[in-house]
Coordinates of C-alpha atoms in Angstrom, one line a residue:
M1 CA 39.2 -167.6 -185.7
S2 CA 36.9 -164.7 -184.8
D3 CA 33.6 -165.0 -182.6
A4 CA 32.0 -162.8 -184.6
S5 CA 28.4 -162.8 -184.1
R6 CA 26.1 -161.7 -186.9
I7 CA 23.1 -159.5 -187.5
T8 CA 21.3 -159.1 -190.5
V9 CA 19.1 -156.0 -191.7
S10 CA 16.6 -157.2 -194.0
G11 CA 14.3 -156.2 -196.8
E12 CA 15.2 -155.4 -200.8
Q13 CA 18.9 -155.3 -200.2
P14 CA 19.2 -157.6 -196.9
Y15 CA 23.5 -157.1 -195.0
D16 CA 25.0 -158.7 -192.4
V17 CA 26.4 -156.6 -189.0
V18 CA 29.1 -158.3 -188.5
I19 CA 30.1 -158.0 -184.7
G20 CA 33.4 -159.3 -182.8
T21 CA 37.1 -159.4 -181.9
G22 CA 39.2 -160.3 -184.7
V23 CA 36.8 -160.3 -187.1
L24 CA 38.3 -158.3 -190.0
G25 CA 39.1 -161.3 -191.7
E26 CA 36.0 -161.2 -193.2
L27 CA 36.2 -158.2 -195.1
P28 CA 36.9 -159.6 -198.3
A29 CA 33.8 -161.9 -198.3
L30 CA 31.8 -158.4 -198.1
V31 CA 33.6 -156.8 -200.9
G32 CA 33.3 -159.8 -202.8
E33 CA 34.8 -161.1 -205.3
K34 CA 34.0 -158.7 -208.4
A35 CA 35.9 -155.9 -207.4
R36 CA 39.0 -155.5 -208.7
T37 CA 39.8 -151.3 -207.1
V38 CA 39.1 -150.8 -203.6
A39 CA 38.8 -147.5 -202.4
V40 CA 39.3 -147.1 -198.6
V41 CA 37.8 -143.9 -197.3
H42 CA 38.9 -143.2 -193.6
S43 CA 39.6 -140.4 -191.0
A44 CA 42.8 -139.0 -191.5
D45 CA 43.6 -139.0 -187.9
L46 CA 42.8 -143.3 -187.8
P47 CA 46.7 -144.4 -189.3
E48 CA 47.0 -147.3 -186.4
L49 CA 42.8 -148.9 -187.1
V50 CA 43.0 -148.1 -191.0
R51 CA 46.8 -150.0 -191.5
P52 CA 45.2 -153.4 -190.8
V53 CA 42.1 -153.0 -193.0
L54 CA 44.2 -152.0 -195.7
D55 CA 46.4 -155.2 -195.0
V56 CA 43.6 -157.8 -195.4
L57 CA 42.3 -156.1 -198.5
R58 CA 45.8 -155.7 -200.1
G59 CA 46.4 -159.6 -198.7
A60 CA 43.2 -160.8 -200.9
G61 CA 44.9 -159.0 -204.1
Y62 CA 42.5 -156.0 -204.5
A63 CA 43.9 -152.8 -205.9
V64 CA 43.5 -150.7 -202.8
H65 CA 44.1 -146.9 -202.3
A66 CA 43.8 -144.6 -199.1
L67 CA 41.8 -141.5 -199.4
P68 CA 42.0 -140.1 -196.3
V69 CA 39.5 -137.2 -195.3
P70 CA 39.3 -134.8 -192.3
D71 CA 38.0 -136.3 -188.7
G72 CA 34.7 -135.2 -187.5
E73 CA 31.8 -133.3 -189.4
A74 CA 34.5 -131.6 -190.8
A75 CA 34.4 -134.3 -193.6
K76 CA 30.9 -134.3 -194.1
N77 CA 30.7 -131.5 -196.7
V78 CA 30.3 -131.2 -200.6
E79 CA 34.2 -129.9 -200.6
V80 CA 35.0 -133.0 -199.9
L81 CA 32.8 -135.2 -201.6
A82 CA 33.4 -133.6 -204.4
G83 CA 37.7 -134.3 -204.3
L84 CA 36.3 -138.4 -203.7
W85 CA 34.1 -138.2 -206.6
S86 CA 38.2 -136.8 -208.4
D87 CA 39.5 -139.8 -206.9
F88 CA 37.2 -142.4 -208.1
A89 CA 37.7 -140.8 -211.4
R90 CA 41.7 -140.7 -211.1
L91 CA 41.8 -144.4 -209.3
G92 CA 39.3 -145.7 -212.3
V93 CA 36.5 -146.8 -209.5
T94 CA 34.1 -148.6 -211.9
R95 CA 30.5 -150.0 -210.6
S96 CA 32.2 -153.9 -210.2
D97 CA 34.4 -152.2 -207.3
A98 CA 33.6 -151.4 -203.9
I99 CA 34.2 -148.4 -201.2
V100 CA 35.3 -149.2 -198.1
G101 CA 34.8 -147.0 -195.2
V102 CA 36.6 -146.5 -192.2
G103 CA 36.1 -144.4 -189.2
G104 CA 33.2 -142.5 -186.9
G105 CA 29.8 -141.7 -188.3
A106 CA 30.8 -138.3 -190.2
A107 CA 33.2 -140.8 -192.3
T108 CA 30.7 -143.8 -192.7
D109 CA 28.2 -141.3 -193.6
L110 CA 30.6 -139.6 -196.2
A111 CA 32.0 -143.0 -197.5
G112 CA 28.4 -144.3 -198.1
F113 CA 27.0 -141.5 -199.8
A114 CA 30.3 -141.0 -202.2
A115 CA 29.6 -144.7 -202.9
A116 CA 25.7 -144.1 -203.2
S117 CA 26.3 -141.2 -205.4
W118 CA 29.5 -142.7 -208.1
L119 CA 28.2 -143.8 -211.3
R120 CA 24.7 -143.9 -209.3
G121 CA 25.9 -146.6 -206.8
V122 CA 28.7 -148.7 -206.2
R123 CA 29.1 -151.7 -203.7
C124 CA 30.3 -149.9 -200.0
V125 CA 31.5 -151.7 -197.0
L126 CA 31.6 -149.7 -193.7
V127 CA 33.9 -150.5 -190.8
P128 CA 32.9 -147.9 -188.2
T129 CA 35.7 -147.8 -185.4
T130 CA 33.3 -145.8 -182.5
L131 CA 30.8 -147.0 -180.9
L132 CA 28.7 -144.0 -182.2
A133 CA 28.7 -145.3 -185.6
M134 CA 28.8 -148.9 -184.7
V135 CA 25.2 -148.8 -183.1
D136 CA 24.1 -146.0 -185.0
A137 CA 25.9 -144.6 -188.0
A138 CA 27.2 -147.6 -189.6
V139 CA 23.7 -149.3 -189.6
G140 CA 20.5 -148.5 -191.5
G141 CA 22.0 -147.4 -194.7
K142 CA 21.2 -143.5 -194.3
T143 CA 24.3 -141.8 -195.9
G144 CA 24.9 -137.8 -196.2
I145 CA 26.6 -134.7 -195.7
N146 CA 25.8 -131.2 -193.8
I147 CA 25.1 -128.1 -195.5
A148 CA 24.9 -124.8 -193.5
E149 CA 21.7 -124.6 -193.1
G150 CA 21.7 -127.9 -191.1
K151 CA 23.1 -131.5 -190.7
N152 CA 22.5 -134.4 -192.9
L153 CA 20.4 -132.4 -195.0
V154 CA 22.0 -134.0 -198.1
G155 CA 22.0 -137.3 -198.7
A156 CA 20.4 -140.4 -199.7
F157 CA 19.6 -144.0 -198.5
A158 CA 21.9 -146.5 -199.9
P159 CA 22.1 -150.0 -197.7
P160 CA 25.9 -150.9 -197.7
A161 CA 26.8 -154.6 -198.3
G162 CA 27.9 -155.2 -194.9
V163 CA 29.2 -153.5 -191.7
L164 CA 31.9 -155.0 -189.9
C165 CA 32.2 -153.7 -186.3
E166 CA 35.7 -155.1 -185.2
L167 CA 35.2 -154.4 -180.9
G168 CA 39.0 -154.2 -180.2
T169 CA 39.1 -150.6 -182.6
L170 CA 36.9 -149.3 -179.2
A171 CA 40.1 -149.3 -176.9
T172 CA 40.8 -146.5 -179.0
V173 CA 38.2 -144.4 -178.8
P174 CA 38.6 -141.4 -176.4
R175 CA 36.5 -142.2 -173.0
E176 CA 34.3 -138.8 -173.6
D177 CA 33.9 -139.8 -177.4
Y178 CA 32.7 -143.4 -176.0
I179 CA 30.6 -142.2 -173.3
S180 CA 28.9 -140.0 -176.2
G181 CA 28.3 -142.9 -178.4
L182 CA 25.9 -144.6 -175.2
A183 CA 23.8 -142.1 -175.6
E184 CA 22.3 -143.9 -179.2
T185 CA 22.8 -147.2 -177.1
I186 CA 20.7 -145.8 -174.0
K187 CA 17.9 -144.6 -176.7
A188 CA 17.3 -147.8 -178.4
G189 CA 16.8 -149.1 -174.8
F190 CA 13.8 -146.5 -173.9
I191 CA 12.4 -147.0 -177.3
R192 CA 12.4 -150.5 -178.0
D193 CA 14.9 -152.9 -175.7
P194 CA 14.3 -152.1 -172.0
R195 CA 17.1 -154.5 -171.3
I196 CA 19.6 -152.2 -172.0
L197 CA 18.9 -149.5 -169.7
E198 CA 18.8 -152.6 -167.3
L199 CA 22.7 -153.5 -168.1
V200 CA 23.5 -149.1 -167.8
E201 CA 21.6 -149.1 -164.6
E202 CA 23.4 -152.8 -163.1
D203 CA 26.7 -151.2 -163.6
P204 CA 26.9 -147.6 -165.1
E205 CA 30.7 -147.5 -164.6
G206 CA 31.2 -150.6 -166.5
A207 CA 28.9 -149.4 -169.3
A208 CA 30.9 -146.1 -169.7
S209 CA 34.1 -148.7 -170.8
P210 CA 34.8 -150.7 -173.8
S211 CA 35.9 -153.0 -171.3
G212 CA 33.1 -153.1 -169.5
P213 CA 31.6 -156.8 -169.0
H214 CA 28.7 -156.3 -171.2
T215 CA 29.7 -154.3 -173.9
R216 CA 29.3 -156.9 -176.4
E217 CA 26.0 -157.5 -175.3
L218 CA 24.9 -153.9 -175.5
V219 CA 26.5 -153.2 -179.3
E220 CA 24.4 -156.5 -180.2
R221 CA 21.3 -155.1 -178.6
A222 CA 21.5 -151.8 -179.8
V223 CA 22.5 -153.3 -183.3
Q224 CA 19.7 -155.0 -183.2
V225 CA 17.0 -152.6 -182.2
K226 CA 18.3 -150.4 -185.5
A227 CA 18.4 -153.5 -187.7
D228 CA 14.9 -154.3 -187.0
V229 CA 13.5 -151.1 -187.3
V230 CA 15.2 -150.3 -190.4
G231 CA 14.5 -154.0 -191.5
A232 CA 10.6 -152.6 -191.7
D233 CA 11.0 -149.5 -193.0
L234 CA 14.4 -148.2 -194.9
K235 CA 12.7 -145.1 -196.0
E236 CA 11.2 -143.6 -193.1
S237 CA 7.8 -143.4 -194.0
G238 CA 6.7 -144.7 -190.7
L239 CA 8.2 -147.1 -188.0
R240 CA 11.7 -145.5 -188.7
E241 CA 11.2 -142.3 -187.1
I242 CA 11.1 -143.5 -184.0
L243 CA 15.4 -143.7 -184.3
N244 CA 14.8 -140.0 -184.2
Y245 CA 13.6 -140.3 -180.4
G246 CA 15.8 -137.3 -179.0
H247 CA 17.0 -136.3 -182.5
T248 CA 14.9 -132.8 -183.1
L249 CA 15.7 -130.8 -180.2
A250 CA 19.7 -132.7 -180.8
H251 CA 20.1 -131.5 -184.2
A252 CA 19.1 -127.9 -183.2
I253 CA 21.4 -128.3 -180.4
E254 CA 24.7 -129.5 -182.8
K255 CA 23.6 -126.8 -185.3
V256 CA 23.7 -123.9 -183.0
E257 CA 26.9 -125.5 -181.7
H258 CA 28.5 -125.3 -185.5
Y259 CA 29.1 -128.9 -184.9
A260 CA 31.5 -128.8 -182.4
F261 CA 28.9 -130.5 -179.5
R262 CA 29.4 -134.2 -179.6
H263 CA 26.4 -135.9 -181.2
G264 CA 25.6 -138.1 -178.3
H265 CA 25.6 -135.4 -175.9
A266 CA 23.0 -133.9 -177.7
V267 CA 20.6 -136.2 -177.7
A268 CA 21.0 -137.2 -174.1
I269 CA 19.7 -133.7 -174.2
G270 CA 17.1 -134.4 -176.6
C271 CA 15.8 -137.6 -175.2
V272 CA 15.3 -135.8 -171.5
Y273 CA 13.3 -133.1 -174.2
A274 CA 11.4 -135.4 -175.5
A275 CA 10.3 -137.4 -172.1
E276 CA 9.7 -133.8 -171.1
L277 CA 7.3 -133.1 -173.6
G278 CA 5.6 -136.8 -173.4
R279 CA 4.6 -135.9 -170.3
L280 CA 3.3 -132.2 -170.6
A281 CA 1.6 -133.7 -173.5
G282 CA 0.2 -136.5 -170.7
R283 CA 1.5 -139.4 -172.7
I284 CA 4.1 -140.7 -170.0
D285 CA 4.7 -140.1 -166.0
A286 CA 7.0 -137.9 -164.2
D287 CA 8.8 -141.6 -163.0
L288 CA 10.0 -142.6 -166.9
V289 CA 10.7 -138.9 -167.3
A290 CA 13.6 -139.3 -164.3
R291 CA 14.8 -142.4 -165.5
H292 CA 16.2 -140.7 -168.8
R293 CA 17.5 -138.0 -166.6
E294 CA 19.2 -141.1 -164.2
V295 CA 21.2 -143.1 -166.9
F296 CA 22.1 -140.8 -169.1
A297 CA 23.7 -139.0 -166.0
S298 CA 24.9 -142.4 -164.6
V299 CA 27.2 -142.3 -167.4
G300 CA 28.5 -139.2 -167.2
L301 CA 25.8 -137.6 -170.3
P302 CA 24.4 -134.3 -170.0
T303 CA 20.9 -133.9 -168.9
S304 CA 20.8 -130.2 -169.4
Y305 CA 21.3 -127.0 -172.0
R306 CA 21.6 -123.1 -172.1
A307 CA 18.2 -121.4 -171.2
D308 CA 19.1 -118.6 -173.5
A309 CA 19.7 -120.5 -176.5
W310 CA 15.7 -121.8 -177.1
P311 CA 14.9 -119.0 -179.4
A312 CA 18.0 -120.4 -181.8
L313 CA 17.1 -124.1 -181.0
R314 CA 13.1 -123.1 -182.1
E315 CA 14.1 -121.5 -185.3
V316 CA 16.5 -124.6 -186.3
M317 CA 14.3 -127.0 -185.5
N318 CA 11.8 -125.4 -188.0
V319 CA 14.2 -127.3 -190.5
D320 CA 14.3 -130.6 -189.2
K321 CA 13.8 -133.7 -191.5
K322 CA 10.6 -134.8 -189.8
T323 CA 8.5 -131.8 -190.2
R324 CA 5.6 -131.9 -192.7
G325 CA 4.8 -128.2 -194.5
A326 CA 4.7 -126.6 -191.4
T327 CA 3.6 -129.0 -188.7
L328 CA 6.4 -129.7 -186.3
R329 CA 6.6 -133.6 -185.3
F330 CA 8.2 -135.3 -182.8
V331 CA 8.6 -139.1 -181.4
V332 CA 8.1 -139.7 -178.0
L333 CA 7.2 -142.7 -175.4
D334 CA 4.0 -143.8 -174.8
S335 CA 5.6 -145.8 -172.4
L336 CA 9.0 -147.8 -172.4
G337 CA 9.3 -149.6 -175.0
E338 CA 6.1 -147.9 -177.1
C339 CA 6.7 -145.1 -179.1
G340 CA 4.3 -142.5 -180.8
R341 CA 4.2 -139.1 -182.4
L342 CA 3.6 -135.8 -181.0
A343 CA 2.4 -133.1 -184.0
G344 CA 1.8 -129.5 -184.3
P345 CA 2.3 -128.9 -180.8
S346 CA 1.6 -125.2 -179.2
E347 CA 4.7 -123.3 -178.9
E348 CA 3.4 -122.8 -175.2
L349 CA 4.2 -126.6 -175.0
L350 CA 7.9 -126.5 -176.5
Q351 CA 8.7 -124.1 -174.4
A352 CA 7.8 -125.4 -170.9
A353 CA 9.5 -128.8 -171.8
Y354 CA 12.8 -126.7 -172.6
L355 CA 12.2 -125.0 -169.2
E356 CA 13.2 -128.3 -168.0
V357 CA 15.5 -129.1 -169.2
A358 CA 17.3 -125.2 -169.3
R359 CA 20.0 -124.5 -166.8

């Protein structure tokens, strides 16, 4: 018997995020009775984690096919996606069948987009295996791949049929990757739920470990923040933009680093940068900026980046998804838990804020 908790993401296509230990048995119910064939798209380096998923699905009577993809961001490209389309055709995946994505955020992004684009949309269930994927990538219906010009520039809004967060898989995540996932969790604390920050501040070492006393609560709270936001605004027409707090600089760092830089590490730096922008624009005070640095640093996340990288970063920012026409837009805080927008900041302001995070 699982100890699952459920968080519902509302909207036109509501679905549940199931969180707990021993919850894989709930997977067939999410896949549904109509499916006969289930294609399991999974990170190639996760044989021990994908095996129980395959066993549960086969035990439920589905014709199950494992489709390994490269690990990490290497999976999120056109060639890998086209390979999956060919696999779906070979396996005879129909509109009544299902795709299950197992792995980190890159694998779930890819699986979601493959499902959204195959036959104009087939049922998709996501089984995130990293903290980053559980609290961010797998929840919200954003799917996509990368191209040479930028990250996630090609994609679709396609809510999954369900998300299954088996907390037991977190023990297999390398420490640096787990800590990277904490960045999105902490971000959720700054934009919406300050209790997350308090839990991290009370026990930073516990927060940095999947065996910590508050792991489940941190996951649940971060997922609830995302569920509340995307349930009200699936397609990022307004409110959902707040989830991009820190991401304008973060995505630029990832691009400059050729996606070899951990997403969460980039987000931590990006959030500090956004806080500095907010301070310099008169939106928040220095104490709240300092809290950004302290909370991220307390769990081992970076808060600064190379001083000489600014010209390259600034160029990449022009392709940011929040840009409207020629106007660069940033999500900033107006106070703890309350977000606003900063549109068209001056070049002087942008550079001054970067000098605060440069090393």
